XYZ file of C-alpha atoms in Angstrom:
91
model
C 0.210 0.051 0.018
C 1.532 3.223 -1.051
C -0.101 7.029 -1.120
C 2.470 8.291 -3.588
C 0.234 11.220 -4.407
C 0.183 12.232 -0.610
C 3.617 11.371 -0.208
C 4.696 13.708 -2.985
C 2.512 16.654 -1.614
C 3.683 16.320 1.874
C 7.630 15.548 1.041
C 8.193 16.639 -2.336
C 11.162 14.775 -3.600
C 12.863 14.354 -0.144
C 13.230 10.999 0.817
C 13.404 10.830 5.017
C 12.682 6.903 5.221
C 16.488 6.172 5.530
C 17.012 9.169 7.977
C 14.311 8.242 9.951
C 15.327 4.612 10.169
C 18.753 5.797 11.165
C 17.929 8.314 13.737
C 14.816 7.390 15.559
C 16.763 4.854 17.881
C 19.243 7.574 18.844
C 16.666 10.038 19.502
C 14.404 7.789 21.641
C 17.531 6.673 23.673
C 18.448 10.435 24.137
C 14.944 11.278 25.430
C 15.086 8.304 27.831
C 18.633 8.845 28.959
C 18.046 12.221 29.831
C 14.905 11.616 31.811
C 12.264 12.615 29.983
C 8.902 11.379 31.291
C 6.880 8.947 29.402
C 3.648 9.742 27.793
C 2.034 11.106 24.495
C 3.890 14.157 24.617
C 7.451 12.646 24.772
C 6.251 10.511 22.015
C 5.262 13.543 19.970
C 8.791 14.984 20.746
C 10.558 11.693 19.519
C 8.898 11.697 16.436
C 9.376 15.456 15.730
C 13.058 15.375 16.436
C 13.336 12.072 14.415
C 11.788 13.993 11.602
C 13.910 16.953 12.047
C 17.247 14.801 12.173
C 16.015 12.964 9.040
C 15.376 16.105 7.048
C 18.678 17.405 8.079
C 20.396 14.193 7.088
C 18.685 14.425 3.627
C 19.457 18.147 2.870
C 23.042 18.024 4.175
C 24.419 14.263 3.462
C 22.277 12.276 1.352
C 20.958 14.510 -1.697
C 24.375 16.302 -2.030
C 26.118 12.921 -2.403
C 23.285 11.493 -4.628
C 23.698 14.502 -7.018
C 27.274 13.703 -7.408
C 26.734 10.003 -8.139
C 27.289 9.460 -11.709
C 26.673 6.155 -12.524
C 23.910 3.792 -10.936
C 24.640 0.166 -9.813
C 21.246 -0.754 -10.757
C 19.694 1.565 -13.192
C 16.059 1.793 -13.041
C 14.086 0.757 -16.152
C 16.939 -0.349 -17.868
C 17.406 -3.676 -19.607
C 16.940 -6.528 -16.844
C 19.159 -8.836 -18.731
C 22.146 -6.448 -18.573
C 24.044 -5.006 -21.529
C 25.007 -8.184 -22.930
C 21.445 -9.928 -22.865
C 22.598 -12.614 -20.191
C 20.067 -13.229 -17.377
C 20.640 -11.749 -14.174
C 22.590 -14.243 -11.732
C 20.419 -15.622 -9.059
C 21.475 -15.606 -5.329
């Protein structure tokens, strides 16, 4: 299930998924270690801080590196058999 239209309207061309995956655990751990009391306010703080870290990561690290990338390892929409017509190796 994917709501691509909604995702495009909310995020534009930003992909925050990897940043959220990377930063949610350190954010939660930092909140727990700092003694923030459990509750819905803490959950909201964890979500907002994780989103902020993911957005910073996207704009300062991920996007600049992706813009410098010249050759894709797995081109999208390319010939699945590769340039020589051979079937891809299974494994």
